[in-house]
Structures are given as C-alpha cells and as structure tokens.
Coordinates of C-alpha atoms in Angstrom, one line a residue:
M1 CA 0.1 -0.2 -0.1
L2 CA 1.6 3.7 -1.0
K3 CA 1.9 6.0 1.4
K4 CA 2.8 9.7 0.9
I5 CA 4.5 11.3 3.9
I6 CA 3.8 14.9 4.2
P7 CA 5.2 17.0 6.7
L8 CA 2.6 17.9 9.5
L9 CA 3.6 21.3 9.5
L10 CA 2.8 21.7 5.6
C11 CA -0.7 20.2 6.1
C12 CA -1.6 22.8 9.0
L13 CA -0.3 25.6 6.8
M14 CA -2.6 24.1 3.5
L15 CA -5.4 24.3 6.0
V16 CA -4.5 28.0 6.0
A17 CA -4.6 28.6 2.9
C18 CA -8.2 26.8 2.5
N19 CA -9.2 29.5 4.9
N20 CA -8.1 32.2 2.3
S21 CA -5.6 33.6 4.6
A22 CA -2.4 34.8 3.4
V23 CA 0.2 32.1 3.5
T24 CA 4.2 32.3 3.4
L25 CA 5.8 28.8 3.1
L26 CA 8.9 28.9 5.4
P27 CA 12.3 28.5 3.4
F28 CA 13.2 24.8 4.8
I29 CA 9.8 23.4 3.7
D30 CA 9.5 22.0 -0.1
V31 CA 6.2 21.4 -1.2
N32 CA 7.4 19.1 -3.8
D33 CA 9.3 16.9 -0.9
T34 CA 7.2 13.8 -0.4
K35 CA 8.4 10.5 0.4
I36 CA 7.3 7.7 -1.3
D37 CA 6.2 4.7 1.3
Y38 CA 5.3 1.1 0.0
D39 CA 5.2 0.3 3.7
G40 CA 7.7 -2.8 3.5
E41 CA 5.8 -4.3 0.6
V42 CA 8.0 -7.9 0.1
I43 CA 8.7 -8.2 -3.8
T44 CA 9.8 -11.7 -4.6
A45 CA 12.1 -11.6 -8.0
F46 CA 13.3 -14.4 -10.1
K47 CA 17.3 -15.0 -10.2
Q48 CA 19.3 -17.9 -11.4
S49 CA 21.5 -19.2 -8.8
N50 CA 25.2 -17.6 -8.6
M51 CA 23.8 -14.9 -10.4
I52 CA 22.6 -11.3 -9.7
W53 CA 20.5 -10.8 -12.4
A54 CA 22.9 -9.6 -15.0
Y55 CA 26.1 -10.6 -13.3
S56 CA 28.0 -13.3 -11.7
D57 CA 27.1 -13.0 -7.7
N58 CA 31.4 -12.9 -7.3
N59 CA 32.0 -9.5 -6.0
S60 CA 32.9 -7.9 -9.2
P61 CA 32.2 -4.2 -9.4
Q62 CA 29.3 -4.8 -11.1
A63 CA 27.8 -7.3 -8.9
E64 CA 28.6 -4.7 -5.9
A65 CA 27.0 -1.9 -7.7
L66 CA 24.1 -3.5 -8.5
W67 CA 23.5 -5.3 -5.0
K68 CA 23.7 -1.4 -3.6
R69 CA 21.5 -0.4 -6.2
I70 CA 18.5 -2.9 -5.2
H71 CA 19.4 -1.9 -1.3
D72 CA 19.3 1.9 -2.0
V73 CA 15.6 1.1 -3.8
E74 CA 14.3 -0.7 -0.8
E75 CA 15.3 2.2 1.3
K76 CA 13.9 4.9 -0.9
L77 CA 10.7 3.0 -1.6
N78 CA 10.6 1.0 1.5
V79 CA 10.3 -2.1 0.2
K80 CA 12.0 -5.6 0.5
I81 CA 13.2 -7.3 -2.5
E82 CA 13.9 -11.0 -1.9
M83 CA 15.3 -13.3 -4.3
S84 CA 14.2 -16.6 -5.5
T85 CA 15.6 -19.4 -7.5
K86 CA 12.2 -21.1 -8.0
G87 CA 11.9 -22.1 -11.5
E88 CA 15.6 -22.1 -12.5
D89 CA 15.7 -25.6 -14.1
G90 CA 13.3 -25.4 -16.8
F91 CA 12.5 -21.9 -16.8
R92 CA 9.7 -21.4 -19.3
D93 CA 7.9 -25.0 -18.4
Y94 CA 8.2 -24.3 -14.8
F95 CA 6.5 -20.9 -15.0
M96 CA 4.1 -22.2 -17.6
V97 CA 2.7 -24.6 -15.5
N98 CA 2.6 -22.7 -11.9
F99 CA 1.5 -19.7 -13.9
A100 CA -1.6 -21.8 -15.0
A101 CA -2.0 -23.3 -11.7
G102 CA -1.8 -20.0 -9.9
S103 CA 1.1 -21.2 -7.7
A104 CA 4.3 -18.8 -8.7
K105 CA 4.5 -16.4 -6.2
V106 CA 6.9 -14.2 -8.1
D107 CA 6.5 -10.2 -8.4
L108 CA 9.1 -9.8 -10.7
I109 CA 11.3 -11.6 -13.3
Y110 CA 14.6 -11.4 -14.7
K111 CA 15.6 -13.3 -17.8
S112 CA 18.6 -13.1 -19.9
S113 CA 18.4 -15.7 -22.7
G114 CA 16.2 -17.5 -25.1
N115 CA 12.8 -16.7 -25.9
D116 CA 11.4 -17.3 -22.8
L117 CA 9.6 -13.9 -22.0
W118 CA 8.1 -13.7 -25.5
F119 CA 6.5 -16.9 -24.6
L120 CA 5.0 -16.0 -21.1
A121 CA 3.9 -12.7 -22.9
E122 CA 2.0 -15.1 -25.6
A123 CA 0.5 -17.1 -23.0
G124 CA -0.8 -14.1 -20.8
Y125 CA 1.3 -14.6 -18.3
L126 CA 3.6 -11.3 -18.0
L127 CA 1.7 -7.7 -18.0
P128 CA 2.6 -5.1 -20.4
I129 CA 4.9 -2.9 -19.5
T130 CA 2.8 -0.2 -21.1
D131 CA 0.1 -0.6 -18.5
Y132 CA 2.5 1.8 -16.0
P133 CA 3.6 5.3 -18.1
E134 CA 3.4 7.0 -15.0
Y135 CA 6.6 4.8 -13.9
I136 CA 7.9 3.6 -16.7
D137 CA 8.6 6.0 -19.8
L138 CA 9.7 3.9 -22.9
S139 CA 11.1 7.0 -24.6
E140 CA 13.6 7.0 -22.4
T141 CA 15.8 4.7 -24.2
D142 CA 19.1 5.6 -22.0
K143 CA 17.2 3.4 -19.5
Y144 CA 14.9 0.9 -21.3
G145 CA 16.4 0.1 -24.3
E146 CA 15.9 1.1 -27.9
P147 CA 12.6 -0.4 -29.7
G148 CA 14.5 -2.9 -31.7
V149 CA 16.1 -4.4 -28.4
L150 CA 12.6 -4.4 -26.8
E151 CA 11.1 -6.2 -29.7
A152 CA 12.5 -9.4 -28.4
A153 CA 9.6 -9.3 -25.4
M154 CA 6.9 -7.8 -27.6
H155 CA 3.8 -9.7 -28.3
N156 CA 1.3 -8.1 -30.9
G157 CA 3.4 -5.1 -30.7
I158 CA 3.2 -4.6 -27.2
P159 CA 6.7 -4.7 -24.9
Y160 CA 6.6 -6.9 -21.9
A161 CA 9.9 -6.4 -20.8
V162 CA 12.7 -3.7 -20.4
Q163 CA 16.1 -4.0 -20.5
P164 CA 18.1 -1.9 -18.0
T165 CA 20.4 -0.6 -21.0
Y166 CA 23.0 1.6 -19.2
W167 CA 23.7 -0.8 -16.4
P168 CA 27.6 -1.5 -17.2
G169 CA 28.0 -4.3 -19.6
L170 CA 24.2 -4.6 -20.8
Q171 CA 24.3 -1.7 -23.4
G172 CA 24.9 -3.4 -26.9
I173 CA 25.3 -6.7 -25.5
E174 CA 24.1 -8.7 -28.2
C175 CA 24.8 -6.4 -30.9
F176 CA 27.1 -8.3 -33.5
F177 CA 30.6 -5.7 -34.5
I178 CA 33.5 -6.4 -36.6
A179 CA 36.8 -6.7 -34.2
Y180 CA 40.2 -6.4 -35.9
N181 CA 43.4 -6.9 -35.0
T182 CA 45.3 -3.8 -34.7
D183 CA 48.8 -5.1 -34.8
K184 CA 48.4 -7.1 -37.8
F185 CA 47.1 -4.3 -39.8
A186 CA 49.7 -2.0 -38.7
S187 CA 52.7 -4.3 -39.3
N188 CA 51.4 -5.3 -42.7
G189 CA 50.9 -1.5 -43.6
I190 CA 46.9 -1.7 -44.0
S191 CA 44.9 1.2 -43.1
D192 CA 43.1 1.4 -39.7
L193 CA 39.9 0.6 -40.2
H194 CA 38.6 3.5 -37.9
E195 CA 39.6 5.4 -41.1
Y196 CA 36.6 4.4 -42.6
Y197 CA 34.5 5.2 -39.7
E198 CA 35.6 8.3 -39.2
N199 CA 35.3 9.7 -43.4
R200 CA 31.7 8.0 -43.2
T201 CA 32.8 5.5 -46.1
W202 CA 32.4 2.2 -44.4
T203 CA 30.3 0.2 -46.9
W204 CA 30.4 -3.4 -48.5
D205 CA 32.8 -2.3 -51.5
T206 CA 34.7 -0.5 -48.7
F207 CA 34.9 -4.1 -47.0
K208 CA 35.8 -6.1 -49.6
S209 CA 38.5 -3.9 -50.9
V210 CA 40.2 -4.3 -47.3
L211 CA 39.9 -8.4 -47.9
T212 CA 41.4 -8.0 -50.9
K213 CA 44.2 -5.7 -49.0
V214 CA 44.5 -8.4 -46.4
E215 CA 44.6 -11.6 -48.7
P216 CA 48.1 -11.6 -50.0
V217 CA 49.8 -11.2 -46.5
V218 CA 47.4 -14.4 -44.7
R219 CA 49.5 -17.2 -43.9
E220 CA 48.5 -20.8 -44.4
D221 CA 47.2 -21.1 -40.9
E222 CA 45.4 -17.7 -40.8
F223 CA 42.2 -16.2 -41.9
I224 CA 41.0 -12.8 -43.4
F225 CA 37.5 -13.1 -41.5
S226 CA 35.6 -15.2 -39.7
S227 CA 31.7 -15.4 -38.9
H228 CA 29.0 -17.7 -38.4
G229 CA 26.7 -17.7 -41.6
G230 CA 23.4 -17.1 -40.6
Y231 CA 24.3 -14.5 -38.2
L232 CA 26.6 -12.9 -41.4
M233 CA 23.6 -13.2 -43.6
N234 CA 20.9 -12.0 -41.5
T235 CA 23.4 -9.0 -40.7
L236 CA 23.7 -8.5 -44.9
F237 CA 20.0 -8.3 -44.9
L238 CA 19.8 -5.7 -41.8
S239 CA 22.6 -3.6 -43.2
N240 CA 21.1 -3.5 -46.5
G241 CA 17.5 -2.1 -45.5
F242 CA 16.0 -5.8 -45.7
D243 CA 14.2 -7.1 -42.6
Y244 CA 11.7 -9.5 -44.0
V245 CA 8.9 -7.3 -44.7
T246 CA 7.9 -4.6 -47.2
F247 CA 5.6 -1.7 -46.1
V248 CA 3.1 -1.0 -49.0
D249 CA 1.0 2.4 -48.3
G250 CA 1.9 1.4 -44.7
V251 CA 0.8 -1.9 -44.5
P252 CA 3.2 -4.9 -43.5
T253 CA 3.6 -7.1 -46.5
F254 CA 5.3 -10.3 -46.6
D255 CA 8.1 -9.9 -49.4
L256 CA 11.3 -11.7 -49.4
S257 CA 12.7 -11.0 -52.7
P258 CA 13.3 -7.0 -53.0
K259 CA 16.7 -6.0 -54.4
E260 CA 17.8 -5.4 -50.9
A261 CA 17.4 -9.1 -50.2
L262 CA 18.7 -10.7 -53.5
N263 CA 21.7 -8.1 -53.1
A264 CA 22.7 -9.2 -49.5
I265 CA 22.6 -12.9 -51.0
E266 CA 24.4 -12.1 -54.1
F267 CA 27.0 -10.2 -52.1
Y268 CA 27.8 -13.1 -49.4
K269 CA 28.3 -15.3 -52.2
E270 CA 31.1 -12.8 -53.5
L271 CA 32.6 -13.2 -50.1
T272 CA 32.6 -16.9 -50.9
E273 CA 35.1 -16.1 -53.7
F274 CA 38.2 -15.6 -51.1
G275 CA 38.0 -19.5 -50.1
D276 CA 39.2 -21.1 -47.4
K277 CA 40.8 -17.5 -46.4
L278 CA 37.7 -16.6 -45.2
D279 CA 36.0 -18.9 -42.3
L280 CA 32.2 -18.5 -42.6
D281 CA 31.5 -21.8 -40.9
A282 CA 32.5 -20.6 -37.5
G283 CA 31.0 -21.5 -34.3
R284 CA 28.1 -19.5 -32.8
W285 CA 30.1 -18.0 -30.1
E286 CA 33.7 -19.3 -31.2
Y287 CA 36.6 -16.7 -31.2
S288 CA 39.5 -18.6 -29.8
N289 CA 41.3 -18.3 -33.3
F290 CA 40.9 -14.5 -33.3
A291 CA 42.1 -14.4 -29.8
N292 CA 45.0 -16.7 -30.4
G293 CA 46.1 -14.3 -33.3
N294 CA 45.3 -16.4 -36.1
E295 CA 42.5 -13.7 -37.7
F296 CA 42.8 -10.3 -38.9
M297 CA 39.2 -9.9 -38.2
T298 CA 36.2 -11.4 -36.9
M299 CA 32.1 -11.0 -36.6
T300 CA 31.5 -10.8 -33.0
T301 CA 28.9 -9.8 -30.3
A302 CA 29.3 -6.8 -28.0
A303 CA 29.8 -8.8 -24.9
T304 CA 32.9 -10.6 -26.2
V305 CA 34.7 -7.7 -26.9
T306 CA 33.6 -6.1 -23.6
T307 CA 33.6 -8.9 -21.1
G308 CA 34.5 -12.2 -23.1
T309 CA 37.3 -13.6 -25.2
I310 CA 38.8 -11.0 -27.3
A311 CA 38.3 -8.3 -24.2
Y312 CA 40.6 -10.7 -22.0
G313 CA 42.6 -11.6 -24.7
S314 CA 46.4 -10.8 -25.3
V315 CA 45.5 -9.4 -28.8
P316 CA 45.3 -6.0 -29.4
Y317 CA 41.7 -5.3 -31.2
G318 CA 39.8 -2.4 -32.4
I319 CA 35.8 -2.4 -33.5
M320 CA 34.0 -1.5 -36.2
P321 CA 30.1 -1.5 -37.0
F322 CA 29.1 -4.1 -39.8
P323 CA 29.5 -1.9 -42.9
S324 CA 26.8 -0.3 -44.9
G325 CA 24.7 -2.0 -48.0
P326 CA 24.2 -0.2 -51.2
D327 CA 20.8 0.2 -51.0
I328 CA 20.1 2.0 -47.8
E329 CA 20.9 5.4 -46.8
Y330 CA 24.2 5.4 -45.2
G331 CA 24.1 5.9 -41.3
K332 CA 20.8 4.3 -41.5
W333 CA 21.5 0.5 -41.7
A334 CA 20.4 -1.9 -38.7
Q335 CA 22.6 -3.9 -36.5
S336 CA 21.3 -7.6 -35.2
V337 CA 20.6 -7.9 -32.2
T338 CA 19.7 -11.5 -30.7
R339 CA 18.1 -11.2 -27.5
I340 CA 16.8 -9.1 -24.6
Y341 CA 18.3 -8.7 -21.4
G342 CA 14.8 -8.0 -19.5
L343 CA 12.9 -7.1 -16.3
S344 CA 9.4 -8.0 -16.5
I345 CA 6.3 -8.1 -14.5
P346 CA 4.1 -11.6 -14.4
I347 CA 0.3 -11.7 -13.8
S348 CA 0.9 -13.1 -10.2
A349 CA 2.7 -9.4 -9.2
K350 CA 0.8 -8.6 -6.0
E351 CA 1.4 -5.1 -6.7
P352 CA 2.4 -4.4 -10.0
T353 CA 2.2 -0.8 -10.0
V354 CA 4.9 -1.0 -6.9
V355 CA 6.9 -3.4 -9.2
A356 CA 6.5 -1.0 -12.2
H357 CA 8.1 2.0 -9.7
V358 CA 10.8 -0.5 -8.4
I359 CA 11.8 -1.4 -12.3
N360 CA 12.0 2.2 -12.8
E361 CA 14.4 3.0 -10.2
L362 CA 16.2 -0.4 -10.6
C363 CA 17.1 0.8 -14.3
E364 CA 18.9 4.3 -13.5
P365 CA 22.4 3.9 -15.1
M366 CA 24.6 3.4 -11.9
E367 CA 26.8 6.3 -10.5
E368 CA 29.9 3.9 -9.8
F369 CA 30.0 3.4 -13.6
G370 CA 29.1 7.4 -14.5
G371 CA 25.7 8.0 -13.7
S372 CA 24.7 8.6 -17.2
K373 CA 25.1 7.2 -21.2
E374 CA 27.6 9.7 -21.5
G375 CA 29.4 9.1 -18.2
L376 CA 29.1 5.1 -18.9
K377 CA 30.8 5.9 -22.3
Q378 CA 33.7 7.5 -20.5
Y379 CA 34.1 4.6 -18.3
Y380 CA 34.3 2.2 -21.4
R381 CA 36.6 4.8 -23.1
D382 CA 39.1 4.4 -19.8
N383 CA 38.4 0.9 -18.5
V384 CA 37.5 -1.2 -21.6
F385 CA 38.7 0.1 -24.7
S386 CA 42.0 1.4 -25.9
S387 CA 40.5 3.9 -28.2
D388 CA 38.1 6.7 -27.7
I389 CA 36.9 6.1 -31.4
D390 CA 35.7 2.5 -30.0
A391 CA 33.8 3.7 -27.2
E392 CA 32.0 6.0 -30.2
I393 CA 31.5 2.9 -32.2
Y394 CA 30.1 0.9 -29.2
F395 CA 27.4 3.3 -28.4
D396 CA 26.5 4.2 -31.6
V397 CA 25.8 0.8 -32.8
E398 CA 22.5 0.2 -31.0
R399 CA 20.4 3.5 -32.5
N400 CA 19.3 1.1 -35.2
V401 CA 19.2 -2.4 -33.7
R402 CA 16.6 -4.8 -35.0
Y403 CA 15.9 -8.2 -33.2
D404 CA 16.8 -10.8 -35.6
Y405 CA 14.4 -13.6 -34.3
D406 CA 17.2 -16.1 -33.5
D407 CA 15.3 -17.6 -30.9
A408 CA 12.5 -18.3 -33.1
G409 CA 14.3 -20.3 -35.9
L410 CA 14.9 -17.8 -38.3
I411 CA 18.9 -18.0 -38.1
E412 CA 18.9 -21.7 -37.9
E413 CA 16.1 -22.1 -40.1
Y414 CA 16.7 -19.6 -43.1
T415 CA 19.6 -17.8 -42.9
V416 CA 21.9 -20.7 -42.3
K417 CA 20.1 -22.7 -45.2
I418 CA 20.7 -19.8 -47.9
A419 CA 24.2 -19.2 -46.7
E420 CA 25.1 -23.1 -46.9
N421 CA 23.4 -23.5 -50.2
L422 CA 24.6 -21.1 -52.4
D423 CA 26.8 -22.9 -54.6
V424 CA 23.5 -25.3 -55.9
A425 CA 20.9 -22.7 -56.3
T426 CA 20.3 -19.1 -57.5
P427 CA 19.5 -16.3 -54.5
A428 CA 15.9 -16.2 -56.1
E429 CA 15.5 -20.2 -55.7
L430 CA 16.9 -20.5 -52.4
I431 CA 14.0 -17.5 -50.9
Q432 CA 11.7 -19.7 -52.9
K433 CA 12.6 -23.0 -51.1
N434 CA 13.0 -21.8 -47.7
K435 CA 9.9 -19.3 -47.8
N436 CA 7.8 -21.3 -45.6
V437 CA 9.8 -20.9 -42.5
V438 CA 9.9 -17.1 -42.7
E439 CA 6.3 -17.1 -43.4
R440 CA 5.6 -18.9 -40.2
I441 CA 8.0 -16.4 -38.2
F442 CA 6.5 -13.4 -40.0
T443 CA 3.0 -14.6 -39.3
Q444 CA 3.8 -15.4 -35.5
Y445 CA 6.1 -12.4 -34.5
I446 CA 7.3 -10.1 -37.0
E447 CA 4.2 -8.9 -38.4
P448 CA 2.5 -8.3 -34.9
N449 CA 5.0 -6.3 -33.7
L450 CA 5.0 -4.0 -36.4
T451 CA 1.8 -2.4 -35.3
G452 CA 1.9 0.2 -32.0
Y453 CA 4.8 0.9 -30.7
L454 CA 7.3 -0.5 -33.4
I455 CA 5.4 1.8 -35.9
E456 CA 5.0 4.5 -33.5
H457 CA 8.6 4.5 -32.2
M458 CA 10.9 3.5 -35.3
N459 CA 9.6 5.6 -38.1
I460 CA 8.9 2.6 -39.9
E461 CA 7.0 3.6 -43.1

C-alpha cells in the first residue's frame, strides 16, 4: 500500500490556505518533498543461482554496484526485494505450469537468454510494460533500451519487458560488431579501419577492398575474416535495409525478394570467392582463433569485446560496426541484436504498480559507472577500449538495432540454409525454397510487432 508522508507543518499551512488567509511557506519546506513509502511491501524476484540478475554474484564491481542499487531502492521506496531461484531449471515449463495453476508466487522476473519472455507474454503470463507509463516511460531509451531491443519481448506490438540498458556491460550486449587485430593491420601496412568510420565510407565495397588488401599477407594457418554463416547472412540483410517485410501504403507485406535481399545474398556469394581464407562456418560464439592471433577480423558480439574472450585476450583489437549496403542510406542501416536481457512483471505480482516503480528505479544508470549514458561511455573509454573511437562505435551501433528472431528459429532455419546452399541454387531459388519457414515466423512474430509501438517509435513507413 502506498503512503505519501507530508510534513505535519505543511498540512497545517494547507489548512490555513483553505481559509483564504495569506500564507508564507518557510524556506526549509519544499511542497514537492514527499517521500514514497510502500509500507515494507515484499517483492519476490526471480534470479539464477550464483547470479545477481545480469552479473555473476562474485564480488565483481558490477555485482557490488547492483546489490547497492537494490538496497538503495529498498530504502528509498520502503520495499523488500527477496531473491528466489524457483523455476531456474526448466524456466519456461516451470512458469507456464505454475502460472496456470496460480502457484508461481513471483513479482518480478529477470531473464537473460532464450525466447522465454516472449512465450510467457504470448501465454498471457506477463503484464504489458506499457500499462505503467507513470513509472516506465519507454521513450527513455537510455534506461529501457531501443525499440529494436524491446522487440525481443514484444507480443502483438506490446513490450512485456525492458532492458536496463546502461547497467555496465548490458548496453549493446547482443549486437554484432567486427573486431580487428590492430597489430596485424599496422605491421602489414594496411590502413586502420577506424579511418573508414571517421570518413563515413564504411560500406560493403570498402569492406571487400580491405579483404583484398589483407589477402596477400595471410599465412596458411590464418584467416582474413571469420563469422557464423547464419548471423552474417542475416546481418547482410539488415545492413542493406531488408528485414523480412515491405511496407505498401503503410501496411506490412510479406516479401522476401526485394532487391535489398537479393543483393545481400549476392554479396555473401562474393565473399565465398575468397575461399578458405575466410572462415564462414565458425561456431556461434567461437572466437578463440581471433583471440589466439590467427585472424585479421572476426564478426563478434558486443559482450565478447567488453567482458568475453576477445576483451580478456592478449590480442590488441579495435571494433567496427558492420558496413553499410548499397541499397540503404548511409548511417541508417540496422544492426542485429539477438535477445533482450529483460525485467518483466508477471501476472502473479501482488502490487504491479509497485513493481513498475521498482523497475524504474532499478534501471537508472549506476553512479559507480558514470551515472549516465555519457558517463558510462567515458568509463568504457577509460577501462575497456584502447581507443576513444571504439567507445563511440560501441554506443553508436545500438541506435538502429533490430531483433533478429534467432530464438524463433529464423537464423538456423532460414539464413543458415541460404548461406550453406549458395553453390547449388540461385538467390531467388533459395528464397522460394525456404519461404515457409519465414512465413511462419513473419506471421507469428514479426507482423504482429509491426504495429503500435514499433510503428510509432521506429519511424517505419
């Protein structure tokens, strides 16, 4: 139950005012200084074992900062946040069954992988985040994530989770970048890739010219570039302005064969002409070759260059966004994001408005890591990257991210099959052959989300 504590003296002054007497408020009284008091409301929050939501509970600076944030929110709102690991094993099945039975007593869920939040939303077991605009303003993307990130937990165009975007390490965590070995480029007299970023000339043609310059100096045990084939194919689609839908008079239309898609497939085919000097069949999260110094460039996730294999390796590296295709305005191309790391409110929440208020407070950028978007960017400049440009790129990529529907099967069932069969069929034939897979995903996921929130906030026309 909400209590607003107003100083007794202020109440007395208000009574005087009601009697039409002249009132002079004393300078130490602020009429807006009310304290929110939820009377010790207990909020049960789901977490994984050995984790404090986004972070390993191992006394890391990030985990310590989050624990402090939780305690600060408890004190500020007079609530108690209790952690529960019930449902950790078989998360989706556990909550599906127990929500249906009314026995899952949880008020707040944090989930960091899979398509689980979407399935819970589809089943009606999560409350729309948009129901609480007085606490959660989704236009505050510095707190809650870009629309393309929120899409990962949308159902029928309604967001059911938010990502605390500027907690350290979460910003852009599932976006894709190109990491490159700066020593290899410099020692072989090849221009640093950051020049293309600064000159705004980072395109598919430029990327291919870089591959050509690198090719003569690649040893037998090295690669010019590596990537998982399905993610590369999907990123080529997005970077050329194709995202599985064409708008006709503002209506989303299923069309897999516009020039943007066909040209993306043709460019992938051009990349295969470099033969075994490119590894286009790398594992999903396999970056050891790059970390061991055996690659000039690799396509990688943001997490890997900030807190993963590449970040902790001995190879000096820089990062670049994926280059722009020819069929989209430079600077407007989309980058792929694979999932949301989201906070959501289940239907079992005893006081959902209290939980929404808690989420609002939790998602604020952490003072220990800069306290704002710009502050966190500076933290990355000082502690993560060796170049200011890397920090700029890292924060620049998120602006146009789009959910890639990987967890819905789009990557494995569509883009991988196209990438693996380019030598036996034309792009148009491959699209037609695998059309049913995308049609299912389009109907179940994509089209319903291209309404309401996405149309309004992503300027889709």
